[in-house]
Short mmCIF file of C-alpha atoms in Angstrom, two decimals:
data_model
loop_
_atom_site.label_atom_id
_atom_site.label_comp_id
_atom_site.label_asym_id
_atom_site.label_seq_id
_atom_site.Cartn_x
_atom_site.Cartn_y
_atom_site.Cartn_z
CA UNK A 11 -80.19 -176.80 -77.48
CA UNK A 12 -82.51 -174.02 -76.33
CA UNK A 13 -83.33 -175.78 -73.05
CA UNK A 14 -79.61 -176.25 -72.42
CA UNK A 15 -79.09 -172.51 -72.87
CA UNK A 16 -81.87 -171.81 -70.40
CA UNK A 17 -80.27 -174.11 -67.84
CA UNK A 18 -76.91 -172.41 -68.36
CA UNK A 19 -78.46 -168.98 -67.80
CA UNK A 20 -80.17 -170.21 -64.64
CA UNK A 21 -76.92 -171.65 -63.30
CA UNK A 22 -74.87 -168.61 -64.21
CA UNK A 23 -77.35 -166.18 -62.67
CA UNK A 24 -78.05 -168.46 -59.69
CA UNK A 25 -81.80 -168.35 -60.24
CA UNK A 26 -84.28 -171.25 -60.49
CA UNK A 27 -84.40 -172.92 -63.91
CA UNK A 28 -88.20 -172.78 -63.74
CA UNK A 29 -88.04 -168.96 -63.68
CA UNK A 30 -85.95 -168.81 -66.86
CA UNK A 31 -88.19 -171.36 -68.57
CA UNK A 32 -91.28 -169.35 -67.59
CA UNK A 33 -89.74 -166.13 -68.93
CA UNK A 34 -89.17 -167.74 -72.32
CA UNK A 35 -92.76 -169.03 -72.44
CA UNK A 36 -94.53 -166.01 -70.93
CA UNK A 37 -96.07 -164.66 -74.15
CA UNK A 38 -97.58 -168.04 -75.03
CA UNK A 39 -98.88 -168.74 -71.53
CA UNK A 40 -100.39 -165.27 -71.50
CA UNK A 41 -101.99 -165.79 -74.91
CA UNK A 42 -103.32 -169.27 -74.16
CA UNK A 43 -104.69 -168.74 -70.66
CA UNK A 44 -105.23 -165.01 -70.27
CA UNK A 45 -106.15 -164.05 -73.83
CA UNK A 46 -103.83 -161.08 -73.32
CA UNK A 47 -102.27 -158.96 -76.03
CA UNK A 48 -98.87 -157.33 -76.09
CA UNK A 49 -100.17 -154.38 -78.14
CA UNK A 50 -97.21 -154.34 -80.57
CA UNK A 51 -97.15 -152.49 -83.87
CA UNK A 52 -95.01 -153.40 -86.90
CA UNK A 53 -94.47 -151.98 -90.38
CA UNK A 54 -92.16 -152.39 -93.37
CA UNK A 55 -91.43 -149.76 -96.03
CA UNK A 56 -90.08 -151.23 -99.27
CA UNK A 57 -87.35 -149.67 -101.43
CA UNK A 58 -89.95 -148.76 -104.08
CA UNK A 59 -91.47 -146.12 -101.75
CA UNK A 60 -88.37 -145.00 -99.82
CA UNK A 61 -86.06 -144.21 -102.75
CA UNK A 62 -84.12 -147.43 -102.35
CA UNK A 63 -84.05 -148.24 -98.62
CA UNK A 64 -85.76 -151.19 -96.90
CA UNK A 65 -87.03 -150.10 -93.48
CA UNK A 66 -88.60 -152.39 -90.87
CA UNK A 67 -90.02 -150.70 -87.77
CA UNK A 68 -91.52 -152.17 -84.64
CA UNK A 69 -92.70 -151.18 -81.17
CA UNK A 70 -92.68 -153.99 -78.59
CA UNK A 71 -95.37 -153.45 -75.98
CA UNK A 72 -95.26 -155.69 -72.93
CA UNK A 73 -97.82 -154.98 -70.17
CA UNK A 74 -96.59 -157.85 -67.97
CA UNK A 75 -93.60 -156.71 -65.93
CA UNK A 76 -93.33 -153.57 -68.04
CA UNK A 77 -90.89 -151.67 -65.81
CA UNK A 78 -88.72 -154.70 -65.03
CA UNK A 79 -88.37 -155.69 -68.68
CA UNK A 80 -87.50 -152.16 -69.72
CA UNK A 81 -84.69 -152.02 -67.16
CA UNK A 82 -83.14 -155.28 -68.35
CA UNK A 83 -83.32 -154.70 -72.09
CA UNK A 84 -80.27 -155.95 -73.96
CA UNK A 85 -79.08 -156.54 -77.53
CA UNK A 86 -77.59 -160.00 -78.13
CA UNK A 87 -75.50 -160.94 -81.17
CA UNK A 88 -75.14 -164.69 -81.66
CA UNK A 89 -72.60 -166.42 -83.85
CA UNK A 90 -73.51 -170.12 -83.60
CA UNK A 91 -70.84 -172.79 -83.80
CA UNK A 92 -72.86 -174.83 -86.30
CA UNK A 93 -72.19 -173.97 -89.94
CA UNK A 94 -75.84 -174.65 -90.74
CA UNK A 95 -77.06 -171.79 -88.54
CA UNK A 96 -76.81 -168.08 -89.30
CA UNK A 97 -75.47 -165.35 -87.00
CA UNK A 98 -78.26 -163.19 -85.60
CA UNK A 99 -78.79 -160.03 -83.58
CA UNK A 100 -81.78 -159.61 -81.28
CA UNK A 101 -82.91 -156.71 -79.08
CA UNK A 102 -84.31 -158.79 -76.24
CA UNK A 103 -84.58 -159.22 -72.46
CA UNK A 104 -81.99 -160.58 -70.05
CA UNK A 105 -82.71 -164.26 -69.44
CA UNK A 106 -84.43 -164.84 -72.78
CA UNK A 107 -82.99 -167.49 -75.08
CA UNK A 108 -85.49 -166.61 -77.78
CA UNK A 109 -86.53 -163.22 -79.13
CA UNK A 110 -89.49 -161.15 -80.30
CA UNK A 111 -87.46 -159.04 -82.75
CA UNK A 112 -84.33 -159.68 -84.76
CA UNK A 113 -82.22 -159.74 -87.88
CA UNK A 114 -79.88 -162.32 -89.39
CA UNK A 115 -76.78 -162.42 -91.56
CA UNK A 116 -79.06 -163.56 -94.41
CA UNK A 117 -80.40 -159.99 -94.30
CA UNK A 118 -83.78 -161.11 -92.98
CA UNK A 119 -85.59 -159.15 -90.29
CA UNK A 120 -88.68 -160.12 -88.32
CA UNK A 121 -90.97 -159.01 -85.52
CA UNK A 122 -94.30 -160.16 -84.07
CA UNK A 123 -97.54 -159.22 -82.41
CA UNK A 124 -99.64 -161.63 -80.35
CA UNK A 125 -103.22 -162.23 -81.45
CA UNK A 126 -104.97 -164.72 -79.14
CA UNK A 127 -107.03 -167.31 -80.95
CA UNK A 128 -109.74 -169.81 -80.12
CA UNK A 129 -107.57 -172.88 -80.84
CA UNK A 130 -104.76 -172.17 -78.34
CA UNK A 131 -102.80 -174.87 -76.53
CA UNK A 132 -99.63 -174.41 -74.50
CA UNK A 133 -98.22 -177.70 -75.85
CA UNK A 134 -96.00 -176.27 -78.55
CA UNK A 135 -92.85 -174.25 -79.24
CA UNK A 136 -92.84 -170.78 -77.60
CA UNK A 137 -93.01 -167.91 -80.07
CA UNK A 138 -89.67 -166.50 -78.89
CA UNK A 139 -87.98 -169.77 -79.84
CA UNK A 140 -89.87 -169.99 -83.15
CA UNK A 141 -88.55 -166.57 -84.12
CA UNK A 142 -85.00 -167.47 -83.19
CA UNK A 143 -85.30 -170.65 -85.28
CA UNK A 144 -86.44 -168.56 -88.26
CA UNK A 145 -83.56 -166.11 -87.86
CA UNK A 146 -80.96 -168.86 -87.55
CA UNK A 147 -82.25 -171.14 -90.33
CA UNK A 148 -84.12 -169.12 -92.96
CA UNK A 149 -82.25 -167.81 -96.01
CA UNK A 150 -85.32 -166.14 -97.53
CA UNK A 151 -89.01 -165.45 -96.94
CA UNK A 152 -90.07 -168.83 -98.33
CA UNK A 153 -87.80 -170.60 -95.82
CA UNK A 154 -89.28 -168.55 -93.00
CA UNK A 155 -92.82 -169.52 -93.97
CA UNK A 156 -91.93 -173.22 -94.14
CA UNK A 157 -90.35 -173.14 -90.68
CA UNK A 158 -93.41 -171.49 -89.14
CA UNK A 159 -95.79 -173.85 -90.96
CA UNK A 160 -94.01 -176.96 -89.74
CA UNK A 161 -93.23 -176.06 -86.13
CA UNK A 162 -95.75 -177.10 -83.42
CA UNK A 163 -97.37 -173.74 -82.60
CA UNK A 164 -99.15 -172.61 -79.43
CA UNK A 165 -101.51 -169.72 -80.13
CA UNK A 166 -102.06 -166.78 -82.47
CA UNK A 167 -99.39 -164.40 -83.77
CA UNK A 168 -98.84 -162.13 -86.73
CA UNK A 169 -95.25 -161.86 -87.97
CA UNK A 170 -93.71 -159.10 -90.09
CA UNK A 171 -90.76 -160.21 -92.24
CA UNK A 172 -88.47 -158.35 -94.62
CA UNK A 173 -85.75 -159.63 -96.96
CA UNK A 174 -82.90 -157.23 -97.63
CA UNK A 175 -81.66 -159.31 -100.58
CA UNK A 176 -84.88 -159.28 -102.59
CA UNK A 177 -86.30 -156.04 -101.19
CA UNK A 178 -89.57 -157.85 -100.43
CA UNK A 179 -91.67 -158.22 -97.30
CA UNK A 180 -94.71 -160.10 -96.05
CA UNK A 181 -96.69 -161.18 -93.04
CA UNK A 182 -97.32 -164.63 -91.63
CA UNK A 183 -100.62 -164.80 -89.77
CA UNK A 184 -101.12 -167.98 -87.79
CA UNK A 185 -102.95 -169.75 -85.02
CA UNK A 186 -102.15 -173.16 -83.58
CA UNK A 187 -103.86 -174.97 -86.47
CA UNK A 188 -103.86 -172.43 -89.31
CA UNK A 189 -101.13 -170.49 -91.14
CA UNK A 190 -101.37 -167.97 -93.99
CA UNK A 191 -99.11 -165.56 -95.88
CA UNK A 192 -99.86 -162.06 -97.19
CA UNK A 193 -97.50 -159.88 -99.18
CA UNK A 194 -96.79 -156.17 -98.89
CA UNK A 195 -99.05 -153.92 -100.97
CA UNK A 196 -98.22 -150.60 -102.59
CA UNK A 197 -94.73 -150.83 -101.18
CA UNK A 198 -95.78 -151.10 -97.53
CA UNK A 199 -96.71 -153.68 -94.95
CA UNK A 200 -98.52 -153.07 -91.65
CA UNK A 201 -98.77 -155.84 -89.07
CA UNK A 202 -100.84 -155.42 -85.93
CA UNK A 203 -103.31 -157.76 -84.24
CA UNK A 204 -105.84 -157.12 -87.03
CA UNK A 205 -106.57 -160.20 -89.12
CA UNK A 206 -106.17 -159.65 -92.86
CA UNK A 207 -106.11 -163.29 -94.03
CA UNK A 208 -109.53 -164.99 -94.28
CA UNK A 209 -107.90 -168.38 -93.63
CA UNK A 210 -106.85 -167.42 -90.10
CA UNK A 211 -109.41 -164.75 -89.19
CA UNK A 212 -112.08 -167.23 -88.18
CA UNK A 213 -109.96 -168.50 -85.27
CA UNK A 214 -108.87 -165.05 -84.08
CA UNK A 215 -110.00 -162.91 -81.18
CA UNK A 216 -109.37 -159.38 -82.49
CA UNK A 217 -109.51 -156.30 -80.26
CA UNK A 218 -110.36 -152.69 -81.06
CA UNK A 219 -106.99 -151.27 -79.98
CA UNK A 220 -105.23 -153.06 -82.82
CA UNK A 221 -107.78 -151.72 -85.28
CA UNK A 222 -107.07 -148.17 -84.12
CA UNK A 223 -103.29 -148.65 -84.38
CA UNK A 224 -103.56 -150.25 -87.82
CA UNK A 225 -105.72 -147.39 -89.11
CA UNK A 226 -103.37 -144.79 -87.66
CA UNK A 227 -100.34 -146.40 -89.28
CA UNK A 228 -102.11 -146.45 -92.64
CA UNK A 229 -102.90 -142.76 -92.24
CA UNK A 230 -99.32 -141.88 -91.34
CA UNK A 231 -97.91 -143.80 -94.30
CA UNK A 232 -100.33 -142.19 -96.76
CA UNK A 233 -99.61 -138.72 -95.34
CA UNK A 234 -95.89 -139.29 -95.96
CA UNK A 235 -96.15 -140.79 -99.46
CA UNK A 236 -93.28 -139.34 -101.43
CA UNK A 237 -91.31 -138.63 -98.26
CA UNK A 238 -91.05 -142.05 -96.62
CA UNK A 239 -87.64 -142.40 -95.03
CA UNK A 240 -85.94 -143.40 -91.76
CA UNK A 241 -86.82 -140.06 -90.16
CA UNK A 242 -90.48 -140.51 -91.04
CA UNK A 243 -90.37 -144.08 -89.70
CA UNK A 244 -89.07 -142.79 -86.37
CA UNK A 245 -91.98 -140.35 -86.22
CA UNK A 246 -94.35 -143.27 -86.78
CA UNK A 247 -92.82 -145.19 -83.87
CA UNK A 248 -93.15 -142.14 -81.61
CA UNK A 249 -96.75 -141.40 -82.58
CA UNK A 250 -99.18 -141.13 -79.63
CA UNK A 251 -102.39 -140.33 -81.44
CA UNK A 252 -105.39 -142.14 -79.91
CA UNK A 253 -107.86 -143.11 -82.61
CA UNK A 254 -110.63 -143.59 -80.07
CA UNK A 255 -110.45 -140.04 -78.70
CA UNK A 256 -109.03 -138.19 -81.70
CA UNK A 257 -106.18 -136.61 -79.75
CA UNK A 258 -102.62 -137.23 -78.57
CA UNK A 259 -102.61 -139.57 -75.58
CA UNK A 260 -99.98 -142.28 -75.19
CA UNK A 261 -101.75 -143.66 -72.13
CA UNK A 262 -104.02 -146.12 -73.92
CA UNK A 263 -103.44 -149.24 -75.99
CA UNK A 264 -104.91 -147.44 -79.01
CA UNK A 265 -101.62 -145.59 -79.63
CA UNK A 266 -98.67 -146.81 -81.70
CA UNK A 267 -96.41 -145.52 -78.91
CA UNK A 268 -98.16 -146.22 -75.62
CA UNK A 269 -97.47 -146.59 -71.91
CA UNK A 270 -96.34 -150.22 -72.28
CA UNK A 271 -93.84 -149.76 -75.14
CA UNK A 272 -90.68 -151.23 -73.61
CA UNK A 273 -88.65 -151.43 -76.80
CA UNK A 274 -88.60 -149.72 -80.18
CA UNK A 275 -86.52 -150.90 -83.12
CA UNK A 276 -85.82 -149.67 -86.65
CA UNK A 277 -84.14 -152.34 -88.77
CA UNK A 278 -82.37 -151.96 -92.12
CA UNK A 279 -81.86 -155.59 -93.17
CA UNK A 280 -80.24 -154.82 -96.53
CA UNK A 281 -77.62 -152.76 -94.68
CA UNK A 282 -77.37 -155.21 -91.76
CA UNK A 283 -77.91 -152.44 -89.23
CA UNK A 284 -80.57 -151.48 -86.71
CA UNK A 285 -81.41 -148.69 -84.28
CA UNK A 286 -82.72 -149.65 -80.83
CA UNK A 287 -84.38 -147.66 -78.03
CA UNK A 288 -85.12 -149.40 -74.72
CA UNK A 289 -83.82 -147.22 -71.91
CA UNK A 290 -87.09 -145.62 -70.81
CA UNK A 291 -90.86 -146.04 -71.03
CA UNK A 292 -92.26 -145.43 -73.52
CA UNK A 293 -89.08 -146.49 -75.31
CA UNK A 294 -89.52 -144.26 -78.40
CA UNK A 295 -89.22 -141.18 -76.17
CA UNK A 296 -85.59 -142.14 -75.53
CA UNK A 297 -82.47 -142.28 -77.66
CA UNK A 298 -82.12 -144.74 -80.54
CA UNK A 299 -78.68 -146.35 -80.67
CA UNK A 300 -77.39 -147.51 -84.04
CA UNK A 301 -75.77 -150.96 -84.28
CA UNK A 302 -74.01 -151.85 -87.53
CA UNK A 303 -73.30 -155.56 -88.17
CA UNK A 304 -72.31 -155.25 -91.84
CA UNK A 305 -68.54 -155.57 -91.37
CA UNK A 306 -68.92 -158.35 -88.80
CA UNK A 307 -71.20 -160.36 -91.09
CA UNK A 308 -69.39 -159.54 -94.33
CA UNK A 309 -68.42 -163.18 -94.94
CA UNK A 310 -72.12 -164.20 -94.89
CA UNK A 311 -73.20 -161.96 -97.77
CA UNK A 312 -75.08 -163.99 -100.33
#
């Protein structure tokens, strides 16, 4: 199905099929052969610390083709013909069949960060397709974990997931051969390229930039305890503090909002709405546009 969609895009845009296929596999090829990171940062704030609201934030950083990808950012809502698949919405890139960020009518949201590992192999399902599979098939966090466990994986990624029905969240950390789950703690979840699960850490290649971003996000969350809300979450996404230098920067990978942030998204899965910024670089410096899917997906409420 996904390959057929890629062929249709290639035909409709009159571009080589190989180019569309490569675009949908670029993160995995980069992770397997270049050991490159996309420098993303993800967090979830649970209703217990936000006075009732589930908030899932993410910055998508994409060094490869940064300017091109920012100019062709798009939000795609899919309503599949099959009754076994769920409608989804994904802030993504023109030409991509898969996604790196999204939300489904089951009130699940997810996002990722690449974390190259020592057991990589390109023979597997690209992460963008894995995430679309999760959005279309998973009804809860347990379903999402089973899908990721059973799919042939390529390299290392950390996923942030939130369930608007249960008000819970967790992270899936995996490499090609290993997969582990960790739950949110103290009402929050931070997902960067830092390895928190001992089961997967031994196969990971972790970099200092992710450590700086993770530490900064922890600091921001603790500083806002008692006042965690959507406005605070937006400030987190726009933060340009460089942990290595101790000052505002935005020009290094150490920052939550850095010079390769092509897309920034704030998702509210319980409300079936999201706010997206992708019209400039860094994306969080631009306007966030609210998209509300609640009335469109009303018949899928569970």
